[in-house]
mmCIF file of C-alpha atoms in Angstrom:
data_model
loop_
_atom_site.group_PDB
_atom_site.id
_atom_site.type_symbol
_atom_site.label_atom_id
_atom_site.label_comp_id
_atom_site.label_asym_id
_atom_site.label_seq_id
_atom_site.Cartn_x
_atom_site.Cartn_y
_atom_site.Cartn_z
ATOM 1 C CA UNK A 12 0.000 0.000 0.000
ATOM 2 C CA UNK A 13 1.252 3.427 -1.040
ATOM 3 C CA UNK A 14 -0.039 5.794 1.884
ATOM 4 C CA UNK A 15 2.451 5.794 4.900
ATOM 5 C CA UNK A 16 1.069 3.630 7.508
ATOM 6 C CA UNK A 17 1.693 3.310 11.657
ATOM 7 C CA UNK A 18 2.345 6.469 12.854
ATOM 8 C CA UNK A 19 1.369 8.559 10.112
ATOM 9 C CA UNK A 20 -1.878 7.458 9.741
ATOM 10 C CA UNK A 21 -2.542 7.865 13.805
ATOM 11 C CA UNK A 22 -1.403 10.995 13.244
ATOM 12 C CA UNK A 23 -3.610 11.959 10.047
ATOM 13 C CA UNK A 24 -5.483 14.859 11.844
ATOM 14 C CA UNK A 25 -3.081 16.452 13.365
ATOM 15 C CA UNK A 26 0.165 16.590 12.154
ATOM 16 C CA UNK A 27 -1.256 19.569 10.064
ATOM 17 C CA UNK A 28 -0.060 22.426 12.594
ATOM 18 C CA UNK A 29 -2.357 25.604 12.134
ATOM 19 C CA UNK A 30 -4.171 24.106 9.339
ATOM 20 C CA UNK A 31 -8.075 22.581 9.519
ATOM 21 C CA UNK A 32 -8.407 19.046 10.030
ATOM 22 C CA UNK A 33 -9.947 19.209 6.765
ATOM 23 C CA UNK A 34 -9.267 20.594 3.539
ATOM 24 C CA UNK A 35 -10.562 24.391 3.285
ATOM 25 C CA UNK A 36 -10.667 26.127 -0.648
ATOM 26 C CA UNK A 37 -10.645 29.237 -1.396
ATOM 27 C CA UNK A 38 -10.983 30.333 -5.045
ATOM 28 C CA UNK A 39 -9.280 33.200 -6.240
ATOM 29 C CA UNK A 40 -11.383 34.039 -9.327
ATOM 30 C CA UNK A 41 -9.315 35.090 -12.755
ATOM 31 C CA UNK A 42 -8.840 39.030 -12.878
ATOM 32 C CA UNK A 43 -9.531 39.103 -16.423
ATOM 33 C CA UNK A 44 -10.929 36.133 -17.485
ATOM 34 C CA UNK A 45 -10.825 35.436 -21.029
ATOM 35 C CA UNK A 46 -8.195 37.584 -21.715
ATOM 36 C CA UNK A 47 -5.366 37.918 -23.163
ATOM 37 C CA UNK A 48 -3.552 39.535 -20.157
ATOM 38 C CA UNK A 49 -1.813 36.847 -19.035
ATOM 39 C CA UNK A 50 1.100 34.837 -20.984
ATOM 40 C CA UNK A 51 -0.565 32.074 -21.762
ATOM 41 C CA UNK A 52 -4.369 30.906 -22.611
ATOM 42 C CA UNK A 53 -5.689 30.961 -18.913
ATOM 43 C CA UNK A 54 -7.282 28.330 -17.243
ATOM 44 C CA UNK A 55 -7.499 26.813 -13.357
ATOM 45 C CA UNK A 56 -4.543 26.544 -11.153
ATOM 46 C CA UNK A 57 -4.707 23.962 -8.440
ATOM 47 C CA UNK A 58 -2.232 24.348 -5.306
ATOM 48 C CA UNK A 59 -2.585 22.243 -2.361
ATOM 49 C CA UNK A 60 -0.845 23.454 0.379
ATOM 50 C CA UNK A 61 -0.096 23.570 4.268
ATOM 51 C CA UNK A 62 0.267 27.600 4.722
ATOM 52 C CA UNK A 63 -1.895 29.226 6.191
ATOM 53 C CA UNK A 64 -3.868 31.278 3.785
ATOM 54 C CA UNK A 65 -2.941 34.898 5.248
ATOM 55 C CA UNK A 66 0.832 34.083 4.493
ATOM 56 C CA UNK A 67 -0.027 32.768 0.754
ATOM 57 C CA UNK A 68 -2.437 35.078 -0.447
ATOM 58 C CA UNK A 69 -0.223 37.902 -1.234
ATOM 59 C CA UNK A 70 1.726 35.693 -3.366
ATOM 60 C CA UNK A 71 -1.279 34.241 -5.190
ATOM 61 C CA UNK A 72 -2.793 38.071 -5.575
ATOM 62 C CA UNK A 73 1.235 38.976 -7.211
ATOM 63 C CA UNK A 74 0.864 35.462 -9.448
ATOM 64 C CA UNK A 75 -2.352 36.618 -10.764
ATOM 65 C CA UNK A 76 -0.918 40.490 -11.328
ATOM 66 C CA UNK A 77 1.072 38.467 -13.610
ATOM 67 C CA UNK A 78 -1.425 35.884 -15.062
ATOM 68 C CA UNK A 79 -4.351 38.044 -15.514
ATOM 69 C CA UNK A 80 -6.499 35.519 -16.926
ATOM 70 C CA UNK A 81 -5.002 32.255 -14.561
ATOM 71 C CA UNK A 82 -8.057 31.173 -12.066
ATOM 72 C CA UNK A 83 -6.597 29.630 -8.596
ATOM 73 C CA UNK A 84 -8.304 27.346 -6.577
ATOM 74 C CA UNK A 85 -5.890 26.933 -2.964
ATOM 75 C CA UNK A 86 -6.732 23.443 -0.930
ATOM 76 C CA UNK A 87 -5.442 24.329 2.636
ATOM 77 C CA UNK A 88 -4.711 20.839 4.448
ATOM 78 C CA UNK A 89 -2.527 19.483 7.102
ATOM 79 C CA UNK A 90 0.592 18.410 5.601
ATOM 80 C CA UNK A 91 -0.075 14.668 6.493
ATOM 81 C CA UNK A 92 -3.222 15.004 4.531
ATOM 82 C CA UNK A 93 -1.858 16.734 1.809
ATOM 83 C CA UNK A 94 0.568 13.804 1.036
ATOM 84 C CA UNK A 95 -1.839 11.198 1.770
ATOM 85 C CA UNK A 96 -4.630 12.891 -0.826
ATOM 86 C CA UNK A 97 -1.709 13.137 -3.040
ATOM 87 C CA UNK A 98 -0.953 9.497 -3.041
ATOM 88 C CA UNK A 99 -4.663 8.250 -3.120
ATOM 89 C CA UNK A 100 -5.354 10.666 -6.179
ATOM 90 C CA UNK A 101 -2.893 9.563 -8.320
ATOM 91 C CA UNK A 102 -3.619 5.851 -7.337
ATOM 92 C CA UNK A 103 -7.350 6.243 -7.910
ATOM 93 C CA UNK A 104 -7.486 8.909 -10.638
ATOM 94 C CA UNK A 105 -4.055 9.430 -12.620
ATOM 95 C CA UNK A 106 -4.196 13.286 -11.556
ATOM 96 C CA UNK A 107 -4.086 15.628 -8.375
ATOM 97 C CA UNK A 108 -3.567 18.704 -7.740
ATOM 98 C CA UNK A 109 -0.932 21.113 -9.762
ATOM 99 C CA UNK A 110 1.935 23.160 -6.723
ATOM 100 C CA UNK A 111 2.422 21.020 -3.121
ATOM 101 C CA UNK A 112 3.492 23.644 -0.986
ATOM 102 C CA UNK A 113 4.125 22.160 2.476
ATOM 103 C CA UNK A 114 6.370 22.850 5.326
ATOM 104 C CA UNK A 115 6.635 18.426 6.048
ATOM 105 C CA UNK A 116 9.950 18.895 4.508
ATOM 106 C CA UNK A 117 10.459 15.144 5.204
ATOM 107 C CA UNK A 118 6.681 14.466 3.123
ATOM 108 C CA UNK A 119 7.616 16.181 0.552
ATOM 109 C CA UNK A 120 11.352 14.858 -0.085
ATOM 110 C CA UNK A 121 9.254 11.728 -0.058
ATOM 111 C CA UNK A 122 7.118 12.194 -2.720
ATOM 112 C CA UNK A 123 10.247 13.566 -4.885
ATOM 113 C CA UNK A 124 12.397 10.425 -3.627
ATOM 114 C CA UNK A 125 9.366 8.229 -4.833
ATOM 115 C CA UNK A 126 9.168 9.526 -8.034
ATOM 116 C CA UNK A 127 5.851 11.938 -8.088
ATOM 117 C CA UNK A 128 8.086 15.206 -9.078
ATOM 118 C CA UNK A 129 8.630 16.769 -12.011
ATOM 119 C CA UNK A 130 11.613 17.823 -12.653
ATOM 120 C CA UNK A 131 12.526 21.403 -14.038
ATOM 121 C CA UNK A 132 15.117 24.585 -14.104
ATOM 122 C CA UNK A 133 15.429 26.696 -10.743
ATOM 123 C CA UNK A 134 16.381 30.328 -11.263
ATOM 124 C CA UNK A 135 19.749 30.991 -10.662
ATOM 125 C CA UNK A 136 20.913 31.757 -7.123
ATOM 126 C CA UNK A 137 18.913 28.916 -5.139
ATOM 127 C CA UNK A 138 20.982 28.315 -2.850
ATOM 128 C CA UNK A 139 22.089 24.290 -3.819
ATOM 129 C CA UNK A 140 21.178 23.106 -0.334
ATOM 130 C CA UNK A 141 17.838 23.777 -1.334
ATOM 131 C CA UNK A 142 17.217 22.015 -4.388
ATOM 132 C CA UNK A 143 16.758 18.594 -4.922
ATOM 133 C CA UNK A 144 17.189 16.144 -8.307
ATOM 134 C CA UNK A 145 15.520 19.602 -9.598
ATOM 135 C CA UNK A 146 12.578 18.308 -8.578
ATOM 136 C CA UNK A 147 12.026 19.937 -4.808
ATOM 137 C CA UNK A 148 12.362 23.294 -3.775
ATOM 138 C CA UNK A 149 12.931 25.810 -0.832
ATOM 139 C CA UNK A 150 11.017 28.626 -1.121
ATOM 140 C CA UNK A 151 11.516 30.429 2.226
ATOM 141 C CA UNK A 152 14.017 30.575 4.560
ATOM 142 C CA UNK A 153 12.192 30.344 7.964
ATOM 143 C CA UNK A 154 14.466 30.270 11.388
ATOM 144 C CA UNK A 155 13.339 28.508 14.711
ATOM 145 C CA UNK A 156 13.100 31.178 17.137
ATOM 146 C CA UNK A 157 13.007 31.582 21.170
ATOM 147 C CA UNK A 158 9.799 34.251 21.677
ATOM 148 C CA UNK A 159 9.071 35.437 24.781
ATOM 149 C CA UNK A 160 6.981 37.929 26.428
ATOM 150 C CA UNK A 161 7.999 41.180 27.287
ATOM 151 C CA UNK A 162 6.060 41.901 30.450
ATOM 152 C CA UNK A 163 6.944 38.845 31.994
ATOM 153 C CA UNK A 164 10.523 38.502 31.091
ATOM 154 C CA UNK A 165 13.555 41.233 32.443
ATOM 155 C CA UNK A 166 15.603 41.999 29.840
ATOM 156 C CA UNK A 167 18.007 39.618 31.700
ATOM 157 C CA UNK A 168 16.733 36.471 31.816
ATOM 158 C CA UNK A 169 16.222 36.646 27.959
ATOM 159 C CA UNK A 170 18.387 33.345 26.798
ATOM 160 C CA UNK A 171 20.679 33.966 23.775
ATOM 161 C CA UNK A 172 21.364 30.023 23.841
ATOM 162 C CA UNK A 173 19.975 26.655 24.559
ATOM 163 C CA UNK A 174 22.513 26.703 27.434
ATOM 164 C CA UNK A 175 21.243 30.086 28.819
ATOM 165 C CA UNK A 176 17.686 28.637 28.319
ATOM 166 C CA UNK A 177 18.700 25.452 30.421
ATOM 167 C CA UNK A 178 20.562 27.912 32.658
ATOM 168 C CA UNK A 179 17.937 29.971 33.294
ATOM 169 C CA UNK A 180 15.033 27.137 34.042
ATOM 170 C CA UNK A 181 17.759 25.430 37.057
ATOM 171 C CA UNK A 182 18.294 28.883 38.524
ATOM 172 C CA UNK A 183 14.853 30.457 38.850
ATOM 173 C CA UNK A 184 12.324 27.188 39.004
ATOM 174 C CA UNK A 185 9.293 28.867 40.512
ATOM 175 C CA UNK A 186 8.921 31.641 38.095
ATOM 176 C CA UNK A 187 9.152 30.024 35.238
ATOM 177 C CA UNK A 188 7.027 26.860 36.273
ATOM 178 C CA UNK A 189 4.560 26.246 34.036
ATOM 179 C CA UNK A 190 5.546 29.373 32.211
ATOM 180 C CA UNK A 191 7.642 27.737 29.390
ATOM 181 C CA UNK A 192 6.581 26.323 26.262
ATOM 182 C CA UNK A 193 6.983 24.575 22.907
ATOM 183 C CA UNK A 194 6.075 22.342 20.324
ATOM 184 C CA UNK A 195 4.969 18.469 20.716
ATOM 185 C CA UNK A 196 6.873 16.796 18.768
ATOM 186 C CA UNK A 197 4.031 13.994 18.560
ATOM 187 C CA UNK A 198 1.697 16.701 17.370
ATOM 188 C CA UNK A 199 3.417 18.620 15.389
ATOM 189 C CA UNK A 200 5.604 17.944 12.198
ATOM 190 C CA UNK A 201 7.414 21.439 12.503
ATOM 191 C CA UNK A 202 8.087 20.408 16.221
ATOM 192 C CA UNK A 203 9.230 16.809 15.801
ATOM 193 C CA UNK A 204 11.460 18.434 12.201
ATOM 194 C CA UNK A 205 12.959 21.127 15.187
ATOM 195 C CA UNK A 206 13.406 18.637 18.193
ATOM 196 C CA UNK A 207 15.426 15.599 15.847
ATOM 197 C CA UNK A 208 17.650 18.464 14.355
ATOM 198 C CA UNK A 209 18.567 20.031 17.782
ATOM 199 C CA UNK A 210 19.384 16.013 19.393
ATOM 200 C CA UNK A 211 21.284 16.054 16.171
ATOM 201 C CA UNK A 212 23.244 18.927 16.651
ATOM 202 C CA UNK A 213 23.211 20.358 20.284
ATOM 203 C CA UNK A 214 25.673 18.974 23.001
ATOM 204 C CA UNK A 215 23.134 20.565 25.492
ATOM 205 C CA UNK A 216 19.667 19.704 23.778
ATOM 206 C CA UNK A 217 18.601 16.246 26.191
ATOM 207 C CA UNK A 218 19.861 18.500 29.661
ATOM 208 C CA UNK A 219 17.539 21.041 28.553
ATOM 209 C CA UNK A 220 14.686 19.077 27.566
ATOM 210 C CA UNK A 221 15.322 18.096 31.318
ATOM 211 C CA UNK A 222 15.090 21.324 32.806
ATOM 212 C CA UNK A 223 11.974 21.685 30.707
ATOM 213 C CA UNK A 224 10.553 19.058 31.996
ATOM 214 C CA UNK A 225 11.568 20.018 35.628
ATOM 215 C CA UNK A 226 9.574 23.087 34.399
ATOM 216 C CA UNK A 227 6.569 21.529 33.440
ATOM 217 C CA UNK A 228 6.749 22.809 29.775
ATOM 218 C CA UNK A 229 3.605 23.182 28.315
ATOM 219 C CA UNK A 230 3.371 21.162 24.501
ATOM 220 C CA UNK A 231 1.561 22.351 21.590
ATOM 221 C CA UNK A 232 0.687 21.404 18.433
ATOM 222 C CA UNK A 233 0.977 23.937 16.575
ATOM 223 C CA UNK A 234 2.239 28.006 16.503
ATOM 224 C CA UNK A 235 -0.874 29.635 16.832
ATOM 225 C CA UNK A 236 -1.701 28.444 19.816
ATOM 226 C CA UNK A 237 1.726 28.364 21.210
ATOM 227 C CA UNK A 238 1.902 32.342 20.309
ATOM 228 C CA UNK A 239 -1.806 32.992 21.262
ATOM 229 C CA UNK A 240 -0.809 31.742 25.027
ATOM 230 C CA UNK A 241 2.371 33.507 25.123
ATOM 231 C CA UNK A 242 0.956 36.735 24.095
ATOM 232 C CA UNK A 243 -1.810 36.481 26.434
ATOM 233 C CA UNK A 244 0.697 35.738 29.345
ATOM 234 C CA UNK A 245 -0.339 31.799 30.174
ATOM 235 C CA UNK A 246 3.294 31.225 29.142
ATOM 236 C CA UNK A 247 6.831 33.694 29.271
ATOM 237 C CA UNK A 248 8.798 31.353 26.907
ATOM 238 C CA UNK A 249 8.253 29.629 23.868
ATOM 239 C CA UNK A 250 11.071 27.132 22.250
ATOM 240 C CA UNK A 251 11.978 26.737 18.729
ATOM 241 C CA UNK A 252 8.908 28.748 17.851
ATOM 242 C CA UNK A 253 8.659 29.137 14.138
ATOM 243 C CA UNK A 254 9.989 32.144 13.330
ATOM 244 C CA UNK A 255 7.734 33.576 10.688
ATOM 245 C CA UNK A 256 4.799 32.780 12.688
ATOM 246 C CA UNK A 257 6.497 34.633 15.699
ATOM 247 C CA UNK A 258 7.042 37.915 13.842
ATOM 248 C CA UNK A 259 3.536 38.271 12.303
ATOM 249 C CA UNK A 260 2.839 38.142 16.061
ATOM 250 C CA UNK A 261 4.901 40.088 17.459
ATOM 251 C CA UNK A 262 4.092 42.854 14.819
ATOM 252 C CA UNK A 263 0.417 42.869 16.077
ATOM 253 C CA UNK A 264 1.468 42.523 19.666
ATOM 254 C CA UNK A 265 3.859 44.352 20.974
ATOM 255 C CA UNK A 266 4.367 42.346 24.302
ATOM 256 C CA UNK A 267 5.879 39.616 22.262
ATOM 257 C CA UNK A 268 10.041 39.644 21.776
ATOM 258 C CA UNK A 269 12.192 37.083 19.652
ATOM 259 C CA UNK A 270 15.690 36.249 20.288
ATOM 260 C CA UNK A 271 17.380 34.639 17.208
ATOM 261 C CA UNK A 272 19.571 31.669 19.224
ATOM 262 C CA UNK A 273 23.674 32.793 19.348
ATOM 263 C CA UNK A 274 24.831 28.767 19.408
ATOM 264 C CA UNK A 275 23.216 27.763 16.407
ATOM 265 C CA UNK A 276 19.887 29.222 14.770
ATOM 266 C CA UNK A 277 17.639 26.229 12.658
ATOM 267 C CA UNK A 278 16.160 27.423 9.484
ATOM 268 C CA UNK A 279 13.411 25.443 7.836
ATOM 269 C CA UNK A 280 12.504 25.793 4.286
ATOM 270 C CA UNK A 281 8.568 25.421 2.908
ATOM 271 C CA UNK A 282 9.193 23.365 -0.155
ATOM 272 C CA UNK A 283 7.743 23.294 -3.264
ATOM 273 C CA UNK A 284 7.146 20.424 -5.879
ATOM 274 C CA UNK A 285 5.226 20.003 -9.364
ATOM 275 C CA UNK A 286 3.269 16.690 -9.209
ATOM 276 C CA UNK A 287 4.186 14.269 -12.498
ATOM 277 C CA UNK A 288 -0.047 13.815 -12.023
ATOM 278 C CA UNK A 289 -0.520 17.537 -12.151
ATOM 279 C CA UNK A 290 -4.002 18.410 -14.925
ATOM 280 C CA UNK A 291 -2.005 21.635 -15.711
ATOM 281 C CA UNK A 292 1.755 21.552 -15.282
ATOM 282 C CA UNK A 293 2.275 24.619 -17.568
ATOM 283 C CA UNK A 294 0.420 26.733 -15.074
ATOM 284 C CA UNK A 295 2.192 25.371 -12.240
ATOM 285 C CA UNK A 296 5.625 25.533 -13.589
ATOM 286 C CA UNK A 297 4.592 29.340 -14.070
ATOM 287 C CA UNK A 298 3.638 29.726 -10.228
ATOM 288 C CA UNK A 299 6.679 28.481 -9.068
ATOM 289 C CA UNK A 300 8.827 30.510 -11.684
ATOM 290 C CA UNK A 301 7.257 33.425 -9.944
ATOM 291 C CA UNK A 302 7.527 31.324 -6.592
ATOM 292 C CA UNK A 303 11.429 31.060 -7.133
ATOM 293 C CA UNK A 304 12.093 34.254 -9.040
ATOM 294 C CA UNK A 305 12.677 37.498 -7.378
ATOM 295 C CA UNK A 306 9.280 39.219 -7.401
ATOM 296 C CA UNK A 307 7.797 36.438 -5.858
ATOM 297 C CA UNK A 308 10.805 36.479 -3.044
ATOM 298 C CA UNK A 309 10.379 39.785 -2.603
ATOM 299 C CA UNK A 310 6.905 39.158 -1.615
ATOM 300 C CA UNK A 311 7.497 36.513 0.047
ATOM 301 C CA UNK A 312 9.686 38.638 1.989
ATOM 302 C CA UNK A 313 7.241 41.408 2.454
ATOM 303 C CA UNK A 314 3.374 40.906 2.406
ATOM 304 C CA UNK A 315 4.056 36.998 3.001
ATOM 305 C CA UNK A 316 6.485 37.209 5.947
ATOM 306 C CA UNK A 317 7.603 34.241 5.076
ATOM 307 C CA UNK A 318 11.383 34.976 4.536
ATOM 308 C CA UNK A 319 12.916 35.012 1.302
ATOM 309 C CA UNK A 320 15.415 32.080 0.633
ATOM 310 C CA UNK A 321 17.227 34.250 -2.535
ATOM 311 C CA UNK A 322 20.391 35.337 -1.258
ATOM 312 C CA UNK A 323 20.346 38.717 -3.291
ATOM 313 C CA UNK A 324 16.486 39.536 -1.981
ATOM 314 C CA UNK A 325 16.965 42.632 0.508
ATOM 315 C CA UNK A 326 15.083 43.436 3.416
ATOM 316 C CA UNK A 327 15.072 42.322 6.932
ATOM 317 C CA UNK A 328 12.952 38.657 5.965
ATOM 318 C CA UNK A 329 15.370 37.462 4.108
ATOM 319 C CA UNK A 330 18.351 34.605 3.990
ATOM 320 C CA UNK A 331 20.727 37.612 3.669
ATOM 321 C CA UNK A 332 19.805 39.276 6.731
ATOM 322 C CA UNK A 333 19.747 36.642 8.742
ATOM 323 C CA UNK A 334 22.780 35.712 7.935
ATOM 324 C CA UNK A 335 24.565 39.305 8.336
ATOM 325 C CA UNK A 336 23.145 38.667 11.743
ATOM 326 C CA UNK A 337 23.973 35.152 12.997
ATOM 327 C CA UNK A 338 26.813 34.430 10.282
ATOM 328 C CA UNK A 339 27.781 30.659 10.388
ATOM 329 C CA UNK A 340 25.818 30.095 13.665
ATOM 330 C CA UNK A 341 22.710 30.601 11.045
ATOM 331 C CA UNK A 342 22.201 26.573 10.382
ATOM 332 C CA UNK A 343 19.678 25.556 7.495
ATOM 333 C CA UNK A 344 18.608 22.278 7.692
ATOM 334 C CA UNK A 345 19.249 20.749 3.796
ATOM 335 C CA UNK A 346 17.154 19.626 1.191
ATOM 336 C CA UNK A 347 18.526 15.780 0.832
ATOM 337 C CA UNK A 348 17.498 12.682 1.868
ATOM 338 C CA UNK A 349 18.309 12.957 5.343
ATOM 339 C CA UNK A 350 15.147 14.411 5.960
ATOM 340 C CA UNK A 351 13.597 10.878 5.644
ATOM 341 C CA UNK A 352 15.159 9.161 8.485
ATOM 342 C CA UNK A 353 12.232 9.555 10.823
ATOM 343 C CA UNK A 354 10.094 8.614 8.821
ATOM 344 C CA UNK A 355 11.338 5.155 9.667
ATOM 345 C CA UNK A 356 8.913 3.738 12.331
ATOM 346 C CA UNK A 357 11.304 2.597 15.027
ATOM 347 C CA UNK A 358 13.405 5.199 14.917
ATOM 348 C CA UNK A 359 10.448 8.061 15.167
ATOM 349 C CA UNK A 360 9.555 5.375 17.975
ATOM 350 C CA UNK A 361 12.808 5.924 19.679
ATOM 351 C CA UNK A 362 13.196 9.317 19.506
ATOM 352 C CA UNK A 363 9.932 10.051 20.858
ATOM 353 C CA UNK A 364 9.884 7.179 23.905
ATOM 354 C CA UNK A 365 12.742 9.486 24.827
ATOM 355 C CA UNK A 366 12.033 12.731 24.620
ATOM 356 C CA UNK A 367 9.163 11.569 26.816
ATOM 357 C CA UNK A 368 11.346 9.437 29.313
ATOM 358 C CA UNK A 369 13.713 12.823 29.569
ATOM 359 C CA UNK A 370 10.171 15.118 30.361
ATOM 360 C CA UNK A 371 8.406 12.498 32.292
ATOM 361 C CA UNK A 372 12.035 11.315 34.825
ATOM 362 C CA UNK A 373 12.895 14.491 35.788
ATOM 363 C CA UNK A 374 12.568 14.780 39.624
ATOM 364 C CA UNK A 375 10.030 17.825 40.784
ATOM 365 C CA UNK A 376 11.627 20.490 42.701
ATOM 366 C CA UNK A 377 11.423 20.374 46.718
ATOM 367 C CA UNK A 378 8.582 20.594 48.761
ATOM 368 C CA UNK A 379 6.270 19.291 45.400
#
């Protein structure tokens, strides 16, 4: 059977982050339908996709400046679903949808490693990390952030590391009990993408999933939520928070800071892939021209907040400001097949029976 099984499937409904549990479409009708103000003869568009639709729509509303006469129909889904429909549509029908735009960077490498991309030219400048067989693509350039709120946290107590972090939750227990918070990795495919990297990479990462523990870190599945509470004050301190969700926050709420992490900074890339199924791959290798190009970067780096991944895209979303700010500490994680590795069952088992072993052991503080 094609569609991932164990894990993934008990997971179907919520792996999806911020998305519904079901698919949600919006239509974005043609500007001038008809027409001849677009390049080519028109037609319908189909993108299925994990991002929310107030990051996307800018860039669908620039496509269709473009492609005056180019109708788009955008499937919002969790990113579990998404590859599952994916899958079952081209089992069942021969076609699916024309752009997958997800941020399951593991999903998607596995639909390009199993042969449902097309292949085709990226504009020049990608950065190679982010390209695959030409057949997946980064898009954005997204870093894992620590936010925090201002009214709750001193200026000094703001960590700059995962040590300071770890430091910070052993040297002041009671006030930041219950105050602390990030992603479930069992929940959330951004969160379990975040938490394998840092056990990867960190020297520190198991001590402080320790202290967070000790803590009693509060898990959620996805960054709304996870932002909602922290702006609200329910929680001071939110780990490996995803960045672009953190500053559309924080530019709404004031009371919400971000501190880009000195020891190493993860950066997570939305990728993009062409379906060998897609019903119009002319129009979709047109979107993600635009997509890739640099007035599609540009708003991805502006109206999308998304971060732009082009390295000569200015402005202070993109891959060239953050790295004028965190220089090699700035850590992308790569387009490649490493990225599948937990999607093997046992060792997703494994890494999760301890990250829960490391919460669940850690002795409570005295006089609790």
């Amino acid at each position: 059977m094609a569609r991932l099984a164990g894990w993934l499937l008990a997971l179907l409904l919520v792996l999806g982050g911020g998305a519904a549990a079901h698919a949600e479409l919006t239509r974005f009708p043609a500007p001038q339908p008809g027409t001849a103000g677009g390049p080519g003869e028109g037609g319908v568009l189909v993108i299925y996709s994990s991002t929310d639709l107030e990051f996307i729509r800018p860039l669908i509303e620039g496509f269709q400046a473009l492609n005056t006469d180019v109708e788009v129909h955008y499937h919002l889904l969790p990113s579990l679903e998404l590859y599952n429909r994916v899958l079952d549509e081209v089992q069942e029908q021969g076609r699916t949808a024309d752009v997958l735009l997800s941020a399951a960077m593991d999903l998607q490498m596995k639909l390009a490693n199993d042969g449902y991309a097309s292949a085709l030219t990226p504009p020049r400048g990608l950065p190679e990390w982010a390209v695959w067989r030409r057949e997946v693509f980064g898009f954005t350039h997204e870093p894992a952030v620590i936010a925090y709120n201002r009214d709750g946290v001193p200026p000094q107590d703001v960590p700059g590391t995962r040590e300071e972090l770890r430091r910070l939750l052993e040297t002041q227990p009671e006030r930041y009990r219950g105050k602390v918070a990030t992603y479930d990795p069992e929940l959330s495919g951004v969160g379990f993408l975040f938490a394998s990297q840092d056990a990867r990479r960190s020297p520190v990462f198991w001590k402080l999933v320790d202290r967070l523990g000790a803590a009693g870190v509060r898990l959620y599945g996805n960054s709304v939520e996870m932002l909602d509470a922290l702006a609200a004050g329910e929680v001071l301190i939110a780990y490996n928070v995803l960045g672009s969700y953190a500053r559309a926050h924080a530019e709404r709420l004031p009371q919400i800071g971000i501190a880009l992490p000195r020891d190493y900074t993860l950066v997570m890339s939305r990728l993009v892939l062409i379906p060998k199924a897609a019903v119009r791959p002319d129009l979709a290798r047109r979107f993600v021209d635009f997509l890739l190009g640099a007035d599609g970067q540009r708003i991805v780096a502006g109206a999308a907040h998304l971060y732009a991944i082009l390295p000569q895209i200015e402005g202070e979303l993109t891959a060239k400001a953050l790295r004028a700010q965190l220089g090699p500490a700035l850590l992308p994680i790569p387009v490649n097949p490493g990225l599948l590795l937990y999607l093997d069952q046992d060792k997703r088992r494994r890494f999760l029976q301890q990250w829960e072993r490391t919460l669940d052991d850690t002795p409570p503080p005295p006089g609790r």
